[in-house]
CSV table of C-alpha atoms in Angstrom, one decimal:
chain,number,residue,atom,x,y,z
N,1,UNK,CA,-7.5,15.3,22.9
N,2,UNK,CA,-5.1,18.0,21.8
N,3,UNK,CA,-6.3,20.9,19.9
N,4,UNK,CA,-5.7,21.2,16.1
N,5,UNK,CA,-2.6,23.2,15.3
N,6,UNK,CA,-1.8,25.5,12.4
N,7,UNK,CA,0.3,24.6,9.4
N,8,UNK,CA,2.6,27.4,10.4
N,9,UNK,CA,3.3,25.6,13.7
N,10,UNK,CA,3.2,22.1,12.2
N,11,UNK,CA,5.8,22.5,9.4
N,12,UNK,CA,8.8,23.4,11.6
N,13,UNK,CA,8.0,20.5,13.9
N,14,UNK,CA,7.7,18.1,11.1
N,15,UNK,CA,10.9,19.3,9.5
N,16,UNK,CA,13.1,19.0,12.5
N,17,UNK,CA,16.1,16.8,11.8
N,18,UNK,CA,15.2,16.4,8.1
N,19,UNK,CA,18.1,18.6,6.9
N,20,UNK,CA,20.1,15.4,6.1
N,21,UNK,CA,17.3,14.0,3.9
N,22,UNK,CA,18.4,14.8,0.3
N,23,UNK,CA,16.0,16.6,-2.0
N,24,UNK,CA,16.9,14.7,-5.2
N,25,UNK,CA,13.6,13.4,-6.5
N,26,UNK,CA,12.0,14.9,-9.6
N,27,UNK,CA,8.3,14.5,-10.8
N,28,UNK,CA,9.4,11.6,-13.0
N,29,UNK,CA,10.9,9.8,-10.0
N,30,UNK,CA,7.8,10.4,-8.0
N,31,UNK,CA,5.5,9.0,-10.8
N,32,UNK,CA,7.7,6.0,-11.1
N,33,UNK,CA,7.7,5.5,-7.3
N,34,UNK,CA,3.9,5.6,-7.4
N,35,UNK,CA,3.6,3.1,-10.3
N,36,UNK,CA,6.3,1.0,-8.6
N,37,UNK,CA,4.1,0.7,-5.5
N,38,UNK,CA,0.7,0.5,-7.2
N,39,UNK,CA,1.3,-2.0,-10.0
N,40,UNK,CA,2.2,-5.3,-8.5
N,41,UNK,CA,0.1,-7.1,-5.9
N,42,UNK,CA,-3.1,-5.7,-7.4
N,43,UNK,CA,-2.4,-7.5,-10.7
N,44,UNK,CA,-0.2,-10.4,-9.9
N,45,UNK,CA,-1.7,-11.5,-6.5
N,46,UNK,CA,-4.8,-9.8,-5.1
N,47,UNK,CA,-6.9,-10.1,-8.3
N,48,UNK,CA,-7.2,-13.8,-7.9
N,49,UNK,CA,-8.6,-13.8,-4.4
N,50,UNK,CA,-10.9,-10.9,-5.1
N,51,UNK,CA,-12.4,-12.5,-8.2
N,52,UNK,CA,-12.6,-16.1,-7.1
N,53,UNK,CA,-14.1,-15.4,-3.6
N,54,UNK,CA,-15.9,-12.1,-3.8
N,55,UNK,CA,-16.6,-10.3,-7.1
N,56,UNK,CA,-16.3,-12.8,-10.0
N,57,UNK,CA,-15.9,-11.2,-13.4
N,58,UNK,CA,-17.3,-8.0,-11.8
N,59,UNK,CA,-13.8,-7.5,-10.4
N,60,UNK,CA,-13.5,-4.7,-13.0
N,61,UNK,CA,-16.3,-2.9,-11.2
N,62,UNK,CA,-14.5,-3.4,-7.9
N,63,UNK,CA,-11.4,-1.7,-9.3
N,64,UNK,CA,-13.5,1.1,-10.7
N,65,UNK,CA,-15.1,1.7,-7.2
N,66,UNK,CA,-11.8,1.5,-5.5
N,67,UNK,CA,-10.3,3.8,-8.1
N,68,UNK,CA,-13.0,6.5,-7.6
N,69,UNK,CA,-12.5,6.4,-3.8
N,70,UNK,CA,-8.7,6.7,-4.4
N,71,UNK,CA,-9.1,9.5,-6.9
N,72,UNK,CA,-11.0,11.6,-4.4
N,73,UNK,CA,-8.5,10.9,-1.7
N,74,UNK,CA,-5.6,11.5,-4.1
N,75,UNK,CA,-6.8,15.0,-4.9
N,76,UNK,CA,-6.8,15.8,-1.2
N,77,UNK,CA,-3.4,14.3,-0.8
N,78,UNK,CA,-2.1,16.4,-3.7
N,79,UNK,CA,-3.3,19.7,-2.0
N,80,UNK,CA,-1.7,18.7,1.3
N,81,UNK,CA,1.6,17.5,-0.3
N,82,UNK,CA,2.0,20.7,-2.3
N,83,UNK,CA,1.2,22.8,0.8
N,84,UNK,CA,3.1,20.8,3.5
N,85,UNK,CA,6.1,19.1,1.7
N,86,UNK,CA,7.5,17.1,4.6
N,87,UNK,CA,7.9,13.4,5.3
N,88,UNK,CA,5.1,11.7,7.2
N,89,UNK,CA,2.3,11.6,4.6
N,90,UNK,CA,-1.2,11.6,6.2
N,91,UNK,CA,0.3,11.7,9.7
N,92,UNK,CA,1.8,15.1,9.1
N,93,UNK,CA,-1.3,16.4,7.4
N,94,UNK,CA,-3.5,15.3,10.3
N,95,UNK,CA,-1.0,16.8,12.8
N,96,UNK,CA,-1.3,20.1,11.0
N,97,UNK,CA,-5.1,20.2,10.9
N,98,UNK,CA,-6.7,17.8,13.5
N,99,UNK,CA,-4.2,17.7,16.3
N,100,UNK,CA,-1.7,15.4,17.9
N,101,UNK,CA,-4.1,12.7,19.1
N,102,UNK,CA,-5.8,12.3,15.7
N,103,UNK,CA,-2.4,12.4,14.0
N,104,UNK,CA,-1.2,9.5,16.2
N,105,UNK,CA,-4.3,7.5,15.3
N,106,UNK,CA,-3.6,8.1,11.6
N,107,UNK,CA,0.1,7.4,12.0
N,108,UNK,CA,-0.6,4.2,13.7
N,109,UNK,CA,-2.9,3.1,10.8
N,110,UNK,CA,-0.1,4.1,8.4
N,111,UNK,CA,2.2,1.7,10.3
N,112,UNK,CA,-0.5,-1.0,9.8
N,113,UNK,CA,-0.8,-0.1,6.1
N,114,UNK,CA,2.8,-0.1,5.1
N,115,UNK,CA,4.1,-2.9,7.4
N,116,UNK,CA,1.4,-5.4,6.6
N,117,UNK,CA,1.3,-4.4,2.9
N,118,UNK,CA,5.0,-5.1,2.5
N,119,UNK,CA,4.5,-8.4,4.3
N,120,UNK,CA,1.5,-9.3,2.2
N,121,UNK,CA,3.2,-8.5,-1.1
N,122,UNK,CA,6.3,-10.4,0.0
N,123,UNK,CA,4.1,-13.5,0.6
N,124,UNK,CA,2.8,-13.1,-2.9
N,125,UNK,CA,6.3,-12.7,-4.3
N,126,UNK,CA,7.3,-15.9,-2.5
N,127,UNK,CA,4.7,-17.8,-4.5
N,128,UNK,CA,5.9,-16.5,-7.9
N,129,UNK,CA,9.5,-16.9,-7.0
N,130,UNK,CA,9.0,-20.6,-6.1
N,131,UNK,CA,7.1,-21.1,-9.3
N,132,UNK,CA,10.0,-19.6,-11.2
N,133,UNK,CA,12.4,-22.0,-9.4
N,134,UNK,CA,10.1,-24.9,-10.3
N,135,UNK,CA,10.0,-24.0,-14.0
N,136,UNK,CA,13.8,-23.5,-14.1
N,137,UNK,CA,14.3,-26.9,-12.3
N,138,UNK,CA,12.0,-28.6,-14.7
N,139,UNK,CA,14.0,-27.3,-17.7
N,140,UNK,CA,17.2,-28.5,-16.0
N,141,UNK,CA,15.8,-31.8,-14.9
N,142,UNK,CA,16.3,-31.1,-11.2
N,143,UNK,CA,14.2,-29.9,-8.3
N,144,UNK,CA,15.0,-26.3,-7.3
N,145,UNK,CA,11.9,-24.9,-5.5
N,146,UNK,CA,11.6,-24.4,-1.8
N,147,UNK,CA,9.6,-27.2,-0.1
N,148,UNK,CA,6.1,-26.2,1.1
N,149,UNK,CA,7.1,-26.2,4.7
N,150,UNK,CA,9.7,-23.4,3.9
N,151,UNK,CA,7.6,-21.4,1.4
N,152,UNK,CA,4.2,-21.0,3.1
N,153,UNK,CA,2.8,-19.2,6.1
N,154,UNK,CA,2.5,-21.5,9.2
N,155,UNK,CA,-0.6,-19.6,10.4
N,156,UNK,CA,-3.9,-19.2,8.6
N,157,UNK,CA,-7.3,-17.9,9.6
N,158,UNK,CA,-10.5,-19.9,8.8
N,159,UNK,CA,-13.8,-18.8,10.0
N,160,UNK,CA,-12.2,-16.1,12.2
N,161,UNK,CA,-10.1,-18.7,14.0
N,162,UNK,CA,-6.3,-19.2,13.8
N,163,UNK,CA,-5.1,-22.5,12.5
N,164,UNK,CA,-1.7,-24.0,11.9
N,165,UNK,CA,-1.0,-25.1,8.3
N,166,UNK,CA,1.9,-27.4,9.0
N,167,UNK,CA,4.5,-25.1,7.4
N,168,UNK,CA,7.4,-23.7,9.3
N,169,UNK,CA,8.2,-20.4,7.7
N,170,UNK,CA,7.8,-18.5,4.4
N,171,UNK,CA,11.5,-18.2,3.8
N,172,UNK,CA,11.5,-16.5,0.3
N,173,UNK,CA,9.4,-13.7,1.7
N,174,UNK,CA,11.9,-13.1,4.5
N,175,UNK,CA,14.8,-13.1,2.0
N,176,UNK,CA,13.3,-10.5,-0.3
N,177,UNK,CA,12.4,-8.2,2.5
N,178,UNK,CA,16.0,-8.5,3.8
N,179,UNK,CA,17.6,-7.7,0.5
N,180,UNK,CA,15.3,-4.7,-0.3
N,181,UNK,CA,15.7,-3.3,3.2
N,182,UNK,CA,19.4,-3.2,2.6
N,183,UNK,CA,18.9,-1.3,-0.6
N,184,UNK,CA,16.6,1.2,1.1
N,185,UNK,CA,19.2,1.7,3.9
N,186,UNK,CA,21.9,2.7,1.4
N,187,UNK,CA,20.1,5.7,-0.2
N,188,UNK,CA,17.0,7.1,-1.9
N,189,UNK,CA,18.8,7.7,-5.2
N,190,UNK,CA,19.9,4.1,-5.6
N,191,UNK,CA,16.4,2.9,-4.6
N,192,UNK,CA,14.6,5.2,-7.0
N,193,UNK,CA,16.9,4.1,-9.9
N,194,UNK,CA,16.3,0.4,-9.1
N,195,UNK,CA,12.6,1.1,-8.9
N,196,UNK,CA,12.6,2.9,-12.3
N,197,UNK,CA,14.3,-0.1,-14.0
N,198,UNK,CA,11.9,-2.6,-12.5
N,199,UNK,CA,8.8,-0.4,-13.4
N,200,UNK,CA,9.9,-0.3,-17.0
N,201,UNK,CA,10.3,-4.1,-17.1
N,202,UNK,CA,7.0,-4.9,-15.4
N,203,UNK,CA,4.9,-2.5,-17.5
N,204,UNK,CA,6.4,-4.1,-20.6
N,205,UNK,CA,5.4,-7.6,-19.3
N,206,UNK,CA,1.8,-6.3,-18.5
N,207,UNK,CA,1.5,-4.9,-22.0
N,208,UNK,CA,2.6,-8.3,-23.5
N,209,UNK,CA,0.0,-10.1,-21.3
N,210,UNK,CA,-2.8,-7.8,-22.4
N,211,UNK,CA,-1.9,-7.9,-26.1
N,212,UNK,CA,-1.5,-11.6,-26.5
N,213,UNK,CA,-3.8,-13.0,-23.8
N,214,UNK,CA,-6.7,-10.9,-25.1
N,215,UNK,CA,-6.8,-13.2,-28.1
N,216,UNK,CA,-7.7,-16.1,-25.8
N,217,UNK,CA,-10.7,-14.4,-24.1
N,218,UNK,CA,-13.8,-16.6,-23.9
N,219,UNK,CA,-16.8,-14.3,-23.4
N,220,UNK,CA,-18.6,-17.2,-21.7
N,221,UNK,CA,-16.2,-16.7,-18.7
N,222,UNK,CA,-17.8,-13.3,-18.1
N,223,UNK,CA,-21.3,-14.8,-17.6
N,224,UNK,CA,-22.8,-14.1,-15.2
N,225,UNK,CA,-20.8,-10.9,-14.9
N,226,UNK,CA,-22.0,-10.5,-11.3
N,227,UNK,CA,-22.5,-14.0,-9.9
N,228,UNK,CA,-25.5,-14.6,-7.7
N,229,UNK,CA,-24.9,-13.9,-4.0
N,230,UNK,CA,-23.9,-17.0,-2.0
N,231,UNK,CA,-23.4,-15.3,1.4
N,232,UNK,CA,-22.5,-11.9,2.8
N,233,UNK,CA,-19.6,-10.5,0.8
N,234,UNK,CA,-19.4,-13.5,-1.5
N,235,UNK,CA,-20.6,-12.5,-4.9
N,236,UNK,CA,-23.6,-10.3,-5.8
N,237,UNK,CA,-23.2,-6.6,-5.2
N,238,UNK,CA,-22.0,-7.3,-1.7
N,239,UNK,CA,-19.2,-9.2,-3.1
N,240,UNK,CA,-18.4,-6.5,-5.6
N,241,UNK,CA,-18.0,-3.9,-2.7
N,242,UNK,CA,-16.0,-6.4,-0.6
N,243,UNK,CA,-13.8,-7.0,-3.6
N,244,UNK,CA,-13.3,-3.2,-3.8
N,245,UNK,CA,-12.1,-3.2,-0.2
N,246,UNK,CA,-9.5,-5.9,-1.0
N,247,UNK,CA,-8.2,-4.4,-4.2
N,248,UNK,CA,-8.0,-1.0,-2.5
N,249,UNK,CA,-4.8,-2.3,-1.0
N,250,UNK,CA,-3.4,-2.2,-4.6
N,251,UNK,CA,-3.8,1.6,-4.8
N,252,UNK,CA,-1.7,2.7,-1.7
N,253,UNK,CA,1.2,3.6,-3.9
N,254,UNK,CA,0.2,7.2,-4.3
N,255,UNK,CA,0.3,7.5,-0.5
N,256,UNK,CA,3.9,6.2,-0.6
N,257,UNK,CA,4.7,9.0,-3.0
N,258,UNK,CA,3.6,11.6,-0.4
N,259,UNK,CA,6.1,10.0,2.2
N,260,UNK,CA,8.9,11.1,-0.1
N,261,UNK,CA,7.9,14.8,0.0
N,262,UNK,CA,10.9,15.6,2.2
N,263,UNK,CA,13.2,14.4,-0.6
N,264,UNK,CA,11.4,16.1,-3.6
N,265,UNK,CA,13.3,18.9,-5.4
N,266,UNK,CA,10.2,21.0,-6.1
N,267,UNK,CA,7.4,19.5,-4.0
N,268,UNK,CA,4.8,22.2,-4.7
N,269,UNK,CA,4.9,21.3,-8.3
N,270,UNK,CA,6.1,17.7,-8.4
N,271,UNK,CA,4.0,16.1,-5.6
N,272,UNK,CA,0.6,16.6,-7.3
N,273,UNK,CA,2.1,15.3,-10.6
N,274,UNK,CA,3.5,12.2,-8.8
N,275,UNK,CA,0.4,11.4,-6.9
N,276,UNK,CA,-2.3,12.0,-9.6
N,277,UNK,CA,-0.1,10.9,-12.5
N,278,UNK,CA,0.7,7.5,-11.0
N,279,UNK,CA,-2.9,6.9,-9.9
N,280,UNK,CA,-4.3,7.6,-13.4
N,281,UNK,CA,-1.8,5.3,-15.1
N,282,UNK,CA,-2.4,2.5,-12.7
N,283,UNK,CA,-6.2,2.6,-12.7
N,284,UNK,CA,-6.3,2.2,-16.5
N,285,UNK,CA,-3.9,-0.8,-16.3
N,286,UNK,CA,-5.9,-2.5,-13.5
N,287,UNK,CA,-9.2,-2.2,-15.4
N,288,UNK,CA,-7.7,-3.6,-18.6
N,289,UNK,CA,-5.9,-6.5,-16.9
N,290,UNK,CA,-8.9,-7.5,-14.7
N,291,UNK,CA,-11.0,-7.8,-17.9
N,292,UNK,CA,-8.5,-9.9,-19.7
N,293,UNK,CA,-7.7,-12.1,-16.7
N,294,UNK,CA,-11.4,-13.0,-16.0
N,295,UNK,CA,-11.9,-13.5,-19.7
N,296,UNK,CA,-9.3,-16.1,-20.2
N,297,UNK,CA,-10.0,-18.2,-17.1
N,298,UNK,CA,-13.1,-19.2,-15.0
N,299,UNK,CA,-12.9,-16.9,-12.1
N,300,UNK,CA,-13.3,-19.7,-9.5
N,301,UNK,CA,-9.9,-21.1,-10.5
N,302,UNK,CA,-8.0,-17.9,-9.8
N,303,UNK,CA,-7.7,-18.1,-6.0
N,304,UNK,CA,-4.0,-19.0,-6.1
N,305,UNK,CA,-0.8,-17.2,-5.0
N,306,UNK,CA,-0.1,-16.5,-8.7
N,307,UNK,CA,-3.5,-16.0,-10.5
N,308,UNK,CA,-2.1,-14.6,-13.8
N,309,UNK,CA,0.3,-17.5,-14.2
N,310,UNK,CA,-2.6,-19.9,-13.3
N,311,UNK,CA,-4.9,-18.4,-15.9
N,312,UNK,CA,-2.2,-18.6,-18.6
N,313,UNK,CA,-1.4,-22.2,-17.8
N,314,UNK,CA,-4.9,-23.1,-19.1
N,315,UNK,CA,-3.9,-22.1,-22.6
N,316,UNK,CA,-1.0,-24.2,-24.1
N,317,UNK,CA,-0.5,-21.6,-26.8
N,318,UNK,CA,0.4,-19.0,-24.2
N,319,UNK,CA,2.9,-21.2,-22.3
N,320,UNK,CA,5.7,-18.9,-23.4
N,321,UNK,CA,4.0,-15.9,-22.0
N,322,UNK,CA,3.5,-17.7,-18.6
N,323,UNK,CA,7.2,-17.8,-18.1
N,324,UNK,CA,7.6,-14.1,-19.0
N,325,UNK,CA,4.7,-13.1,-16.6
N,326,UNK,CA,6.3,-15.0,-13.7
N,327,UNK,CA,9.6,-13.1,-14.2
N,328,UNK,CA,7.6,-9.8,-14.5
N,329,UNK,CA,5.7,-10.6,-11.4
N,330,UNK,CA,8.9,-11.4,-9.5
N,331,UNK,CA,10.3,-8.0,-10.5
N,332,UNK,CA,7.1,-6.1,-10.2
N,333,UNK,CA,6.2,-7.3,-6.7
N,334,UNK,CA,9.8,-6.6,-5.6
N,335,UNK,CA,9.3,-2.9,-6.6
N,336,UNK,CA,6.1,-2.7,-4.6
N,337,UNK,CA,7.9,-4.1,-1.5
N,338,UNK,CA,10.8,-1.7,-2.2
N,339,UNK,CA,8.6,1.5,-2.2
N,340,UNK,CA,6.6,0.3,0.9
N,341,UNK,CA,9.9,-0.3,2.8
N,342,UNK,CA,10.9,3.2,1.7
N,343,UNK,CA,7.7,4.8,2.9
N,344,UNK,CA,7.2,3.6,6.4
N,345,UNK,CA,10.6,4.6,7.9
N,346,UNK,CA,9.8,8.2,6.7
N,347,UNK,CA,6.5,8.1,8.5
N,348,UNK,CA,8.2,6.8,11.6
N,349,UNK,CA,10.8,9.6,11.3
N,350,UNK,CA,8.1,12.3,11.4
N,351,UNK,CA,6.4,10.7,14.4
N,352,UNK,CA,9.8,10.3,16.2
N,353,UNK,CA,10.7,14.0,15.6
N,354,UNK,CA,7.4,15.0,17.2
N,355,UNK,CA,8.2,12.8,20.2
N,356,UNK,CA,5.5,10.3,19.7
N,357,UNK,CA,7.9,7.4,19.1
N,358,UNK,CA,11.5,6.9,20.4
N,359,UNK,CA,13.8,9.5,18.9
N,360,UNK,CA,16.2,6.8,17.6
N,361,UNK,CA,13.6,6.1,14.9
N,362,UNK,CA,14.2,9.6,13.6
N,363,UNK,CA,17.9,9.1,13.1
N,364,UNK,CA,19.1,9.9,9.6
N,365,UNK,CA,22.3,8.2,8.4
N,366,UNK,CA,25.1,10.8,8.0
N,367,UNK,CA,26.5,9.1,4.8
N,368,UNK,CA,23.4,7.7,3.1
N,369,UNK,CA,20.9,10.3,4.1
N,370,UNK,CA,18.2,7.8,4.9
N,371,UNK,CA,16.2,7.1,8.1
N,372,UNK,CA,18.5,4.1,8.8
N,373,UNK,CA,17.2,3.0,12.2
N,374,UNK,CA,13.6,3.1,11.1
N,375,UNK,CA,14.5,1.2,7.9
N,376,UNK,CA,16.2,-1.6,9.8
N,377,UNK,CA,13.4,-1.9,12.3
N,378,UNK,CA,10.7,-2.0,9.6
N,379,UNK,CA,12.7,-4.6,7.7
N,380,UNK,CA,12.9,-6.9,10.7
N,381,UNK,CA,9.3,-6.7,11.7
N,382,UNK,CA,7.9,-6.9,8.1
N,383,UNK,CA,10.0,-10.0,7.5
N,384,UNK,CA,8.7,-11.6,10.7
N,385,UNK,CA,5.1,-10.9,9.7
N,386,UNK,CA,5.6,-12.2,6.1
N,387,UNK,CA,7.2,-15.3,7.5
N,388,UNK,CA,4.2,-16.3,9.6
N,389,UNK,CA,0.9,-14.9,8.3
N,390,UNK,CA,-1.2,-15.6,5.1
N,391,UNK,CA,-1.7,-13.0,2.4
N,392,UNK,CA,-5.5,-12.9,2.6
N,393,UNK,CA,-5.7,-11.7,6.2
N,394,UNK,CA,-2.8,-9.2,5.6
N,395,UNK,CA,-4.5,-7.7,2.6
N,396,UNK,CA,-7.8,-6.9,4.4
N,397,UNK,CA,-6.0,-5.4,7.4
N,398,UNK,CA,-3.9,-3.2,5.0
N,399,UNK,CA,-7.0,-2.0,3.3
N,400,UNK,CA,-8.7,-1.0,6.6
N,401,UNK,CA,-5.7,1.0,7.8
N,402,UNK,CA,-5.4,2.7,4.5
N,403,UNK,CA,-9.0,3.6,4.2
N,404,UNK,CA,-9.0,5.3,7.6
N,405,UNK,CA,-5.9,7.3,6.8
N,406,UNK,CA,-7.4,8.4,3.5
N,407,UNK,CA,-10.7,9.4,5.1
N,408,UNK,CA,-8.8,11.5,7.6
N,409,UNK,CA,-6.9,13.4,4.9
N,410,UNK,CA,-10.1,14.1,3.0
N,411,UNK,CA,-11.6,15.6,6.2
N,412,UNK,CA,-8.4,17.5,6.9
N,413,UNK,CA,-8.4,19.4,3.6
N,414,UNK,CA,-11.9,20.6,4.3
N,415,UNK,CA,-11.0,21.7,7.8
N,416,UNK,CA,-8.0,23.6,6.6
N,417,UNK,CA,-10.0,25.4,3.9
N,418,UNK,CA,-12.0,27.1,6.7
N,419,UNK,CA,-9.3,27.5,9.4
N,420,UNK,CA,-6.6,28.7,6.9
N,421,UNK,CA,-8.4,30.1,3.9
N,422,UNK,CA,-5.6,32.5,2.9
N,423,UNK,CA,-2.8,29.9,3.0
N,424,UNK,CA,-0.9,29.6,-0.2
N,425,UNK,CA,-1.7,26.3,-2.0
N,426,UNK,CA,0.3,25.1,-5.0
N,427,UNK,CA,-2.6,22.8,-5.8
N,428,UNK,CA,-6.3,23.2,-4.9
N,429,UNK,CA,-8.9,20.4,-4.7
N,430,UNK,CA,-11.7,21.2,-7.2
N,431,UNK,CA,-15.2,21.2,-5.7
N,432,UNK,CA,-13.8,20.8,-2.3
N,433,UNK,CA,-17.0,20.0,-0.5
N,434,UNK,CA,-18.0,17.3,-3.0
N,435,UNK,CA,-14.5,15.9,-3.3
N,436,UNK,CA,-13.6,15.9,0.4
N,437,UNK,CA,-17.0,14.6,1.8
N,438,UNK,CA,-17.4,12.2,-1.1
N,439,UNK,CA,-13.8,10.8,-0.6
N,440,UNK,CA,-14.3,10.4,3.2
N,441,UNK,CA,-17.7,8.7,2.8
N,442,UNK,CA,-16.4,6.3,0.1
N,443,UNK,CA,-13.4,5.3,2.1
N,444,UNK,CA,-15.4,4.8,5.3
N,445,UNK,CA,-18.0,2.7,3.5
N,446,UNK,CA,-15.4,0.4,2.1
N,447,UNK,CA,-13.7,0.3,5.5
N,448,UNK,CA,-16.9,-1.0,7.0
N,449,UNK,CA,-17.1,-3.9,4.4
N,450,UNK,CA,-13.9,-5.4,5.8
N,451,UNK,CA,-14.4,-4.3,9.4
N,452,UNK,CA,-17.5,-6.4,9.7
N,453,UNK,CA,-15.4,-9.6,9.3
N,454,UNK,CA,-12.2,-8.5,10.9
N,455,UNK,CA,-13.3,-6.1,13.6
N,456,UNK,CA,-11.5,-8.1,16.4
N,457,UNK,CA,-8.1,-7.7,14.7
N,458,UNK,CA,-8.7,-4.0,13.9
N,459,UNK,CA,-9.8,-3.2,17.5
N,460,UNK,CA,-6.8,-5.1,18.8
N,461,UNK,CA,-4.5,-3.0,16.6
N,462,UNK,CA,-6.1,0.2,17.7
N,463,UNK,CA,-5.9,-0.8,21.4
N,464,UNK,CA,-2.2,-1.5,21.0
N,465,UNK,CA,-1.8,2.0,19.5
N,466,UNK,CA,-3.7,3.6,22.3
N,467,UNK,CA,-1.5,1.9,24.9
N,468,UNK,CA,1.7,3.0,23.1
N,469,UNK,CA,0.5,6.6,22.8
N,470,UNK,CA,-0.5,7.1,26.5
N,471,UNK,CA,2.5,5.1,27.8
N,472,UNK,CA,5.1,6.9,25.6
N,473,UNK,CA,3.9,9.4,23.0
N,474,UNK,CA,1.7,11.6,25.4
N,475,UNK,CA,4.6,12.0,27.9
N,476,UNK,CA,7.3,12.6,25.3
N,477,UNK,CA,5.3,14.9,22.9
N,478,UNK,CA,7.5,17.7,21.6
N,479,UNK,CA,4.5,20.0,21.2
N,480,UNK,CA,3.2,19.3,24.7
N,481,UNK,CA,6.6,20.0,26.1
N,482,UNK,CA,6.9,23.3,24.3
N,483,UNK,CA,3.5,24.3,25.5
N,484,UNK,CA,4.4,23.9,29.1
């Protein structure tokens, strides 16, 4: 294992080749990017599975638990992002404090986080898009939706075993990833503008849902608030914590903000605002929406690809709102996919500049100022995953990768406080021992909830990463070559 390096050494390495990335993003852009990535799947897709299978009406507690863990991690991210304003997010932070090998481990988990999250959200988007086509076709008297064989994942996991569903491909998911990857390819300014427009639209739709659907709340749907445990991770307090692991995927947007540090105008000031501001806004929205959603529908009915629309369909007086929510979900989920597809290529760029991945992935387009090769590669692979795999499995894998990355950042902040106490920090984590240790412990505890069920997949992913590192990254490492 390589020794930890200083920030002074890490920053130039991380910045190599980034001169073509354009520093055009303001604090407002960064907050909007965070909200764009956070508000989407957590409300329009993941809430249904987490409530129906794991937490019941106590889903709100799951969001609070996940929100606390994220808040602790976000404070640590904010300190790092203000101090080390380069692309790469948690990978660059780990590289600066814990060494190359640990940085690779974190970076590989970020690949899991962003790649599978984009695919999972695309699978959810597919369900809402097909529902919108169905409603449009019904009003026109024709059939417009994609047939099931072309709008569902052909592979599912039941009882830890892979099964074929009879479908061929989730085609709408492939199409949306292709379109948004093209937008990401053509520039950060265009992407940020498109995201801001979509965020304004989906927040308006969420506000309409909360205001009007709240009138249909039936308090009986909240009883029992924590359903009796049926098996490990299914209801009871075990289900609440398992639900927190699943909805944790919903919060990864603030991590996506940190990947844009290389394109922020004033990162020392704007990155903490973007990270903490977006997290605060989104946590409040999640808590309110989860209360309303489980109040207007029995939680066991929500395990669908479009749980909000499903809940509204139970109330004829809210039929008009169902159509609006479907449109809002289509736009909202698209912005999540967009920000995730923006984030991962910038992580790959940092890893490629350090020699741990092929240098071609660090190429920045001369005209558009984007990591073009990485963007294209991410789009192709994410589309393939979304085409084949179910959202439930993808969601838990995303959460596991995210939780490990967050825990590492929390530990890295504490390490840096002792190895570089005099380093200038634009933002300082308050009560660093409590925040860092508490954040790392919370993230690792939630990680274990999902790891118990999907340990084979997580170990397989880690093994693939180890093979790539020792076959390529170790031999091509820029830092190792400079040290020789």
